[in-house]
């Protein structure tokens, strides 16, 4: 057996079928065989890292092909080993079920030898290329990103590239935040932070605008002034980011996650209570978010953007003092004045090598801007295409679409849905419609009742009949609801989010 050749596992209860496949493929591949599902699973467990492909029959004794696929999914093998199902059973439901369980391809019997060879060869080559790419990226990241700070910096750079900025913004925020923190700790012990928190807060500061990845490009990079509606959408990046962080299944108790949440959600709040999204006032705003807020404003003023030229350091300080860009904690303005001279020097002489950011720029640029780069094609393009499809269906469907997440409790409506129901596009749980929104409160309560109506996991959408106040009229509707369940404590299912489609009954 040539150890350099790919290893194929043939699983079929008919010896003649195994022999036929082996004869066709043994000139280029090493072959091992299993005559039932149990034997196949034993070989998969023992030789996971060696097997390059599984050719799997559907109908077998002991464990059939579908059961084998289910166990491969459970053990994570399906992500490492491609499976081609070969069977005389060609019923649509069976083939669809196989694809849903992760098979790469399906070949019906009788098959053409040339077709079989080509599909096997293409599948093995594709997985080998993907694994090489994955290993390359993992090795680069492992070599260059040995702590959370570096990983967060790379992710934040990606957001900045999409935002049409130079990528220096994240690094500037990090530097300004660190200098303000040290000056604040030197001046007062008022806040419950210490020197050990500085590094964590600086790392978290890099994530302050990650929520912008949810904002449409035409708004994010608009050269002129945003309309009130566009600005409301832009403001949603704070809540969107907080929502994304809450959805991360690990590290919820970590200090980094705590500071990241505070900064992402509240770095646009203002000392006088006129900020967003929650209108916090004074020291109701966590100090980490206050510091990143003033750092963000200073760097935005002194940097060139698609909608403005850069102001000088002196002009930026003057504008901050005059409350031209919001109102800030007076103590933090004192800290900014104290570090002003050192700040200019620090930003001008930033040492890339300290954080290995040259490498991050290469990776981020490759992922986001080089369309020939495989990561761009495989991951980013898929993400963009999904967004385009989602936007297309939202704008073309006649119905009213809504989405609700339970943690945090936020409802998002399409523009059409918000107009029809008399509600804003994004609704935080404690939102209460004003008196001027006729029927909005009633609509909101009806949606909330629908969300809480079913507490048991459901695999498929279900239908509810309900009346809504649409355009000032009581209108009968069908509401199609899809529940998304996640694993909670002790593996118990927890309702994570709900998607709904309200369709007027004509």
Coordinates of C-alpha atoms in Angstrom, one line a residue:
X1 CA 0.0 0.0 0.0
X2 CA 1.5 3.3 -1.1
X3 CA 1.2 5.7 1.9
X4 CA 1.4 8.7 -0.3
X5 CA -1.9 7.9 -2.1
X6 CA -5.2 9.0 -0.7
X7 CA -7.2 6.4 1.3
X8 CA -10.8 5.7 0.3
X9 CA -13.2 3.8 2.6
X10 CA -15.9 1.9 0.6
X11 CA -19.0 1.0 2.6
X12 CA -21.4 -1.5 1.0
X13 CA -23.0 -4.7 2.2
X14 CA -22.7 -6.3 -1.3
X15 CA -19.3 -7.7 -1.9
X16 CA -19.6 -7.4 -5.7
X17 CA -20.4 -3.7 -5.4
X18 CA -17.3 -3.1 -3.2
X19 CA -15.2 -5.1 -5.7
X20 CA -16.5 -3.1 -8.6
X21 CA -15.7 0.2 -7.0
X22 CA -12.3 -1.0 -5.8
X23 CA -11.3 -2.2 -9.4
X24 CA -12.2 1.2 -10.8
X25 CA -10.3 3.3 -8.2
X26 CA -7.4 1.1 -6.9
X27 CA -5.1 2.3 -9.7
X28 CA -4.9 5.8 -8.0
X29 CA -6.1 5.3 -4.5
X30 CA -5.6 3.0 -1.5
X31 CA -8.8 1.2 -0.6
X32 CA -10.2 -0.2 2.6
X33 CA -13.7 -1.8 2.9
X34 CA -16.6 -2.2 5.3
X35 CA -19.6 -4.4 4.7
X36 CA -21.9 -2.6 7.1
X37 CA -22.4 0.7 9.0
X38 CA -20.9 -0.6 12.3
X39 CA -17.6 -1.7 10.5
X40 CA -17.5 1.7 8.8
X41 CA -17.8 3.7 12.0
X42 CA -15.1 1.6 13.6
X43 CA -12.7 2.3 10.8
X44 CA -13.7 6.0 10.8
X45 CA -12.9 6.2 14.5
X46 CA -9.6 4.4 14.2
X47 CA -8.3 6.1 11.0
X48 CA -10.1 9.6 11.0
X49 CA -6.9 11.4 10.0
X50 CA -6.0 9.0 7.2
X51 CA -9.3 8.6 5.3
X52 CA -9.6 11.0 2.4
X53 CA -13.1 10.0 1.2
X54 CA -16.0 7.7 2.0
X55 CA -18.1 6.0 -0.7
X56 CA -21.2 5.1 1.2
X57 CA -24.2 2.9 0.3
X58 CA -27.6 3.9 1.5
X59 CA -29.4 0.6 2.2
X60 CA -27.4 -1.7 4.5
X61 CA -28.0 -4.0 7.5
X62 CA -27.2 -3.1 11.1
X63 CA -26.7 0.6 10.4
X64 CA -27.7 2.1 7.0
X65 CA -26.1 5.0 5.2
X66 CA -28.3 7.6 6.9
X67 CA -27.4 6.4 10.4
X68 CA -23.7 6.5 9.5
X69 CA -24.1 10.0 8.3
X70 CA -25.9 11.0 11.5
X71 CA -23.1 9.6 13.6
X72 CA -20.4 11.3 11.4
X73 CA -22.2 14.6 12.1
X74 CA -22.4 14.0 15.8
X75 CA -18.7 13.2 16.0
X76 CA -17.7 16.0 13.6
X77 CA -16.1 13.7 11.1
X78 CA -18.3 15.0 8.3
X79 CA -16.4 18.3 8.5
X80 CA -13.1 16.5 7.9
X81 CA -14.0 13.7 5.6
X82 CA -16.1 14.1 2.4
X83 CA -18.8 11.5 1.7
X84 CA -20.1 10.5 -1.7
X85 CA -23.3 8.3 -1.5
X86 CA -23.6 5.6 -4.1
X87 CA -27.0 3.9 -4.2
X88 CA -29.6 2.4 -6.4
X89 CA -32.2 4.2 -4.2
X90 CA -32.9 7.5 -6.0
X91 CA -36.1 8.6 -4.2
X92 CA -36.1 12.4 -3.9
X93 CA -36.7 12.4 -0.1
X94 CA -33.8 10.0 0.5
X95 CA -31.4 12.1 -1.7
X96 CA -32.5 15.3 0.0
X97 CA -32.0 13.8 3.4
X98 CA -28.5 12.7 2.5
X99 CA -27.5 16.1 1.4
X100 CA -29.0 17.6 4.5
X101 CA -26.7 15.3 6.5
X102 CA -23.7 16.6 4.7
X103 CA -22.9 14.3 1.7
X104 CA -20.8 16.0 -0.9
X105 CA -22.2 14.2 -3.9
X106 CA -24.7 11.5 -4.8
X107 CA -24.2 8.9 -7.6
X108 CA -26.9 6.6 -8.6
X109 CA -26.4 3.0 -9.7
X110 CA -25.6 1.9 -12.4
X111 CA -22.8 4.5 -12.8
X112 CA -20.4 5.5 -15.5
X113 CA -16.8 4.7 -14.5
X114 CA -15.4 8.0 -16.0
X115 CA -18.0 10.0 -14.1
X116 CA -17.2 8.2 -10.8
X117 CA -13.4 8.7 -11.3
X118 CA -13.9 12.4 -12.0
X119 CA -16.2 13.1 -9.1
X120 CA -14.0 11.2 -6.7
X121 CA -10.9 13.0 -7.9
X122 CA -12.6 16.4 -7.8
X123 CA -13.9 15.9 -4.3
X124 CA -10.6 14.7 -2.9
X125 CA -8.7 17.6 -4.6
X126 CA -11.3 20.2 -3.3
X127 CA -11.1 18.9 0.3
X128 CA -7.3 18.7 0.1
X129 CA -7.1 22.3 -1.1
X130 CA -9.5 23.5 1.5
X131 CA -7.5 21.7 4.2
X132 CA -4.3 23.2 3.0
X133 CA -5.8 26.6 3.0
X134 CA -7.2 26.1 6.4
X135 CA -3.9 24.9 7.7
X136 CA -2.1 27.8 6.1
X137 CA -4.5 30.3 7.7
X138 CA -4.4 28.6 11.1
X139 CA -0.6 28.5 11.0
X140 CA -0.4 32.2 10.2
X141 CA -2.8 33.1 12.9
X142 CA -1.2 30.8 15.4
X143 CA 2.3 32.2 14.6
X144 CA 1.3 35.8 14.6
X145 CA -1.7 36.0 17.0
X146 CA -0.7 34.5 20.3
X147 CA -3.2 36.4 22.4
X148 CA -6.7 37.8 22.3
X149 CA -5.4 41.3 21.5
X150 CA -4.0 40.3 18.2
X151 CA -7.1 38.3 17.2
X152 CA -9.4 41.2 18.0
X153 CA -7.2 43.7 16.2
X154 CA -7.4 41.6 13.0
X155 CA -11.1 41.3 13.2
X156 CA -11.5 45.0 13.8
X157 CA -9.2 45.8 10.8
X158 CA -11.5 43.9 8.6
X159 CA -14.4 46.0 9.7
X160 CA -12.4 49.2 9.1
X161 CA -11.5 48.0 5.6
X162 CA -15.2 47.5 4.8
X163 CA -15.9 50.9 6.3
X164 CA -13.5 52.5 3.8
X165 CA -11.0 53.6 6.4
X166 CA -7.3 53.1 6.5
X167 CA -7.3 50.5 9.3
X168 CA -5.3 52.9 11.5
X169 CA -8.4 53.9 13.3
X170 CA -8.5 50.7 15.5
X171 CA -4.9 51.1 16.4
X172 CA -5.3 54.8 17.2
X173 CA -8.3 54.0 19.5
X174 CA -6.2 51.4 21.2
X175 CA -3.3 53.9 21.8
X176 CA -5.6 56.8 22.9
X177 CA -7.6 54.5 25.2
X178 CA -4.5 53.3 27.0
X179 CA -3.1 56.8 27.5
X180 CA -6.4 58.1 28.8
X181 CA -6.8 55.1 31.2
X182 CA -3.3 55.6 32.7
X183 CA -3.9 59.3 33.2
X184 CA -7.3 58.7 34.7
X185 CA -5.9 56.1 37.2
X186 CA -3.2 58.6 38.1
X187 CA -5.8 61.3 38.8
X188 CA -8.5 59.4 40.7
X189 CA -9.6 56.2 42.3
X190 CA -13.2 57.0 41.7
X191 CA -13.8 54.1 39.2
X192 CA -13.6 50.4 39.8
X193 CA -10.8 49.8 37.3
X194 CA -7.1 49.1 38.0
X195 CA -3.9 48.8 36.1
X196 CA -4.6 45.1 35.4
X197 CA -7.7 46.2 33.4
X198 CA -5.9 48.5 31.0
X199 CA -4.8 45.8 28.6
X200 CA -8.2 44.1 28.6
X201 CA -10.0 47.4 28.0
X202 CA -7.6 48.4 25.2
X203 CA -8.3 45.0 23.5
X204 CA -12.0 45.5 23.9
X205 CA -11.8 49.0 22.5
X206 CA -10.7 47.5 19.1
X207 CA -14.2 45.9 18.9
X208 CA -16.1 49.2 19.3
X209 CA -17.4 49.4 15.7
X210 CA -17.7 45.7 14.9
X211 CA -21.5 46.2 14.7
X212 CA -21.0 48.2 11.5
X213 CA -20.6 44.9 9.6
X214 CA -24.4 44.8 9.8
X215 CA -24.9 48.2 8.2
X216 CA -25.5 48.4 4.4
X217 CA -22.5 49.6 2.4
X218 CA -24.5 52.4 0.8
X219 CA -25.1 53.9 4.2
X220 CA -21.8 53.0 5.8
X221 CA -19.7 54.7 3.0
X222 CA -22.1 57.5 1.9
X223 CA -20.0 60.5 1.2
X224 CA -22.6 63.1 2.1
X225 CA -24.8 63.7 5.1
X226 CA -27.1 60.8 6.2
X227 CA -30.9 61.2 6.1
X228 CA -32.7 60.8 9.4
X229 CA -33.8 57.3 8.4
X230 CA -30.2 56.3 7.4
X231 CA -28.8 57.7 10.6
X232 CA -31.3 55.6 12.6
X233 CA -30.0 52.5 10.7
X234 CA -26.4 53.6 11.4
X235 CA -27.1 54.0 15.1
X236 CA -28.2 50.4 15.1
X237 CA -24.6 49.2 15.0
X238 CA -24.3 49.6 18.7
X239 CA -27.2 47.3 19.6
X240 CA -26.3 44.9 16.8
X241 CA -22.8 44.5 18.1
X242 CA -24.1 43.9 21.7
X243 CA -26.5 41.3 20.2
X244 CA -23.6 39.6 18.4
X245 CA -21.5 39.5 21.5
X246 CA -24.4 38.0 23.5
X247 CA -24.8 35.3 21.0
X248 CA -21.2 34.1 21.4
X249 CA -21.6 30.8 23.2
X250 CA -18.3 30.9 25.2
X251 CA -16.5 33.4 27.4
X252 CA -19.6 35.2 28.7
X253 CA -18.0 35.5 32.1
X254 CA -14.7 36.8 30.8
X255 CA -13.7 40.4 31.7
X256 CA -12.9 41.0 28.0
X257 CA -16.5 40.2 27.0
X258 CA -17.9 42.4 29.8
X259 CA -15.8 45.4 28.6
X260 CA -16.4 44.7 24.9
X261 CA -20.2 44.7 25.5
X262 CA -20.1 48.0 27.5
X263 CA -17.9 49.6 24.8
X264 CA -19.8 48.3 21.8
X265 CA -23.3 49.2 23.1
X266 CA -22.5 52.6 24.9
X267 CA -19.6 54.3 23.2
X268 CA -22.1 56.7 21.5
X269 CA -23.8 57.7 24.8
X270 CA -23.1 61.3 25.9
X271 CA -22.5 62.8 29.3
X272 CA -25.6 65.0 29.0
X273 CA -27.9 62.0 28.2
X274 CA -28.4 62.9 24.6
X275 CA -26.5 60.0 23.1
X276 CA -27.7 56.6 21.9
X277 CA -28.9 53.8 22.0
X278 CA -30.2 54.0 25.7
X279 CA -29.8 57.7 26.6
X280 CA -27.6 57.1 29.5
X281 CA -26.4 60.1 31.5
X282 CA -23.2 60.9 33.4
X283 CA -21.6 58.0 35.1
X284 CA -24.5 55.8 34.2
X285 CA -22.3 55.2 31.2
X286 CA -19.6 52.7 32.0
X287 CA -16.2 54.4 32.2
X288 CA -14.6 52.1 29.6
X289 CA -17.3 53.2 27.1
X290 CA -16.8 56.9 28.1
X291 CA -13.0 56.6 27.4
X292 CA -13.5 54.9 24.0
X293 CA -16.1 57.5 23.1
X294 CA -13.8 60.4 23.5
X295 CA -10.9 58.5 21.8
X296 CA -13.2 57.7 18.9
X297 CA -14.3 61.3 18.5
X298 CA -10.7 62.6 18.7
X299 CA -9.4 60.2 16.0
X300 CA -12.5 60.8 13.8
X301 CA -11.8 64.5 13.9
X302 CA -8.1 64.2 13.1
X303 CA -8.5 61.6 10.4
X304 CA -9.7 62.0 6.8
X305 CA -13.0 60.3 6.1
X306 CA -15.1 59.8 3.0
X307 CA -17.3 62.7 4.2
X308 CA -14.7 65.1 5.6
X309 CA -11.1 66.4 5.6
X310 CA -8.9 65.9 8.7
X311 CA -8.8 68.6 11.4
X312 CA -5.6 69.5 13.1
X313 CA -4.9 68.3 16.6
X314 CA -5.5 71.7 18.0
X315 CA -8.8 72.2 16.2
X316 CA -10.0 68.8 17.4
X317 CA -9.3 69.6 21.0
X318 CA -11.0 72.9 20.6
X319 CA -14.1 71.2 19.1
X320 CA -14.2 68.7 22.0
X321 CA -13.9 71.5 24.6
X322 CA -16.8 73.4 22.9
X323 CA -19.1 70.3 22.8
X324 CA -19.3 70.4 19.0
X325 CA -19.1 66.6 18.8
X326 CA -21.0 65.7 21.9
X327 CA -20.6 66.3 25.6
X328 CA -18.0 64.4 27.6
X329 CA -17.0 63.7 31.2
X330 CA -15.1 66.9 32.4
X331 CA -12.6 64.7 34.1
X332 CA -11.8 62.9 30.9
X333 CA -11.4 66.2 29.0
X334 CA -8.8 67.1 31.7
X335 CA -7.1 63.8 31.1
X336 CA -7.1 64.4 27.3
X337 CA -5.5 67.9 27.8
X338 CA -2.9 66.3 30.1
X339 CA -1.8 63.8 27.5
X340 CA -2.3 66.1 24.4
X341 CA 1.4 66.6 23.6
X342 CA 2.4 63.0 24.2
X343 CA -0.6 61.8 22.3
X344 CA 0.5 63.5 19.0
X345 CA 4.0 61.9 19.3
X346 CA 2.6 58.5 20.1
X347 CA 0.2 58.4 17.2
X348 CA 2.9 59.7 14.8
X349 CA 5.5 57.2 15.9
X350 CA 3.4 54.1 16.3
X351 CA 5.5 50.9 16.1
X352 CA 3.8 48.4 13.9
X353 CA 6.1 45.6 15.0
X354 CA 4.9 45.6 18.6
X355 CA 1.5 44.1 17.6
X356 CA 2.5 42.3 14.4
X357 CA -0.1 44.4 12.6
X358 CA 1.7 44.3 9.3
X359 CA 0.7 40.7 9.1
X360 CA -2.8 41.5 10.1
X361 CA -3.0 44.1 7.4
X362 CA -2.0 41.5 4.9
X363 CA -4.5 38.9 6.1
X364 CA -7.3 41.4 6.5
X365 CA -6.6 43.0 3.1
X366 CA -6.4 39.7 1.4
X367 CA -9.7 38.6 2.9
X368 CA -11.6 41.7 2.2
X369 CA -10.1 43.3 -0.9
X370 CA -8.3 40.7 -3.1
X371 CA -11.1 38.9 -5.0
X372 CA -8.6 36.3 -6.2
X373 CA -7.9 35.3 -2.6
X374 CA -9.6 32.0 -1.8
X375 CA -10.8 33.2 1.6
X376 CA -12.6 36.1 -0.1
X377 CA -14.3 33.8 -2.5
X378 CA -15.3 31.1 0.0
X379 CA -16.3 33.0 3.1
X380 CA -16.7 36.7 2.4
X381 CA -18.5 36.3 -1.0
X382 CA -20.9 33.8 0.6
X383 CA -21.7 36.3 3.4
X384 CA -22.2 39.1 0.9
X385 CA -24.4 37.0 -1.4
X386 CA -26.6 35.9 1.6
X387 CA -27.0 39.6 2.6
X388 CA -28.0 40.4 -1.0
X389 CA -30.5 37.6 -1.2
X390 CA -32.0 38.5 2.2
X391 CA -32.3 42.2 1.1
X392 CA -33.9 41.1 -2.2
X393 CA -36.6 39.0 -0.6
X394 CA -37.3 41.6 2.0
X395 CA -37.9 44.3 -0.6
X396 CA -39.9 42.1 -3.0
X397 CA -42.2 40.1 -0.7
X398 CA -45.6 41.6 -0.1
X399 CA -45.7 40.4 3.5
X400 CA -44.4 42.0 6.7
X401 CA -41.2 40.5 8.1
X402 CA -39.9 40.7 11.6
X403 CA -37.1 39.1 13.6
X404 CA -36.8 38.8 17.4
X405 CA -33.9 37.7 19.6
X406 CA -34.4 36.9 23.2
X407 CA -30.9 37.7 24.5
X408 CA -30.7 40.6 24.2
X409 CA -34.5 41.2 23.8
X410 CA -34.5 43.1 20.4
X411 CA -37.0 43.1 17.5
X412 CA -35.9 44.1 14.0
X413 CA -38.4 45.0 11.3
X414 CA -38.0 45.7 7.6
X415 CA -38.7 49.2 6.5
X416 CA -42.0 48.1 5.0
X417 CA -43.0 46.2 8.2
X418 CA -42.1 49.3 10.3
X419 CA -44.2 51.6 8.1
X420 CA -47.2 49.2 8.0
X421 CA -47.2 48.5 11.8
X422 CA -46.4 52.1 12.9
X423 CA -43.3 51.0 14.7
X424 CA -39.6 51.8 14.5
X425 CA -37.3 49.4 12.6
X426 CA -35.4 48.3 15.8
X427 CA -37.3 47.8 19.1
X428 CA -35.5 47.2 22.4
X429 CA -37.6 45.3 24.9
X430 CA -38.5 48.3 27.0
X431 CA -39.8 50.3 24.1
X432 CA -43.3 51.8 24.4
X433 CA -45.1 53.4 21.4
X434 CA -46.1 57.0 21.9
X435 CA -49.7 58.3 21.7
X436 CA -49.3 59.4 18.1
X437 CA -48.6 55.9 16.8
X438 CA -52.2 54.8 16.2
X439 CA -52.5 51.0 16.6
X440 CA -48.7 50.5 17.1
X441 CA -49.0 49.5 20.8
X442 CA -51.7 46.9 19.9
X443 CA -49.6 45.5 17.1
X444 CA -46.5 45.2 19.3
X445 CA -48.4 43.4 22.0
X446 CA -49.9 40.9 19.5
X447 CA -46.4 40.1 18.2
X448 CA -45.1 39.6 21.7
X449 CA -47.9 37.2 22.5
X450 CA -47.1 35.2 19.3
X451 CA -43.4 35.1 20.4
X452 CA -44.3 33.6 23.8
X453 CA -47.1 31.3 22.5
X454 CA -45.0 28.2 21.9
X455 CA -42.5 27.0 24.4
X456 CA -41.7 23.5 23.0
X457 CA -39.0 23.1 20.2
X458 CA -40.5 23.0 16.7
X459 CA -38.5 21.9 13.7
X460 CA -40.7 23.5 11.1
X461 CA -42.5 26.9 10.7
X462 CA -46.1 27.0 12.0
X463 CA -49.0 29.2 11.1
X464 CA -51.1 31.5 13.3
X465 CA -54.1 33.7 12.4
X466 CA -54.1 37.2 13.9
X467 CA -55.6 40.6 13.2
X468 CA -53.3 43.6 13.0
X469 CA -53.8 47.4 12.7
X470 CA -52.4 48.0 9.3
X471 CA -52.7 51.5 7.7
X472 CA -55.3 52.3 10.4
X473 CA -57.6 49.3 9.7
X474 CA -58.1 46.1 11.6
X475 CA -56.8 43.5 9.1
X476 CA -56.9 39.7 9.3
X477 CA -53.5 38.1 8.7
X478 CA -51.7 34.8 8.5
X479 CA -48.5 34.8 10.6
X480 CA -45.9 32.2 9.7
X481 CA -43.4 31.7 12.5
X482 CA -40.0 30.0 12.5
X483 CA -38.3 29.3 15.9
X484 CA -34.5 29.0 16.3
X485 CA -33.5 26.9 19.2
X486 CA -30.1 26.7 20.9
X487 CA -28.5 24.5 23.6
X488 CA -28.7 26.0 27.0
X489 CA -27.5 24.7 30.4
X490 CA -27.4 20.9 30.7
X491 CA -28.0 20.7 26.9
X492 CA -31.6 21.8 27.4
X493 CA -33.1 23.6 24.4
X494 CA -33.5 27.4 24.7
X495 CA -35.5 29.6 22.4
X496 CA -32.9 31.9 20.9
X497 CA -34.8 33.8 18.2
X498 CA -38.0 33.9 16.2
X499 CA -38.5 34.9 12.5
X500 CA -42.0 35.9 11.4
X501 CA -43.8 36.7 8.1
X502 CA -47.2 38.5 8.4
X503 CA -49.3 38.1 5.3
X504 CA -52.6 40.0 4.8
X505 CA -55.5 37.7 4.0
X506 CA -57.3 39.1 0.9

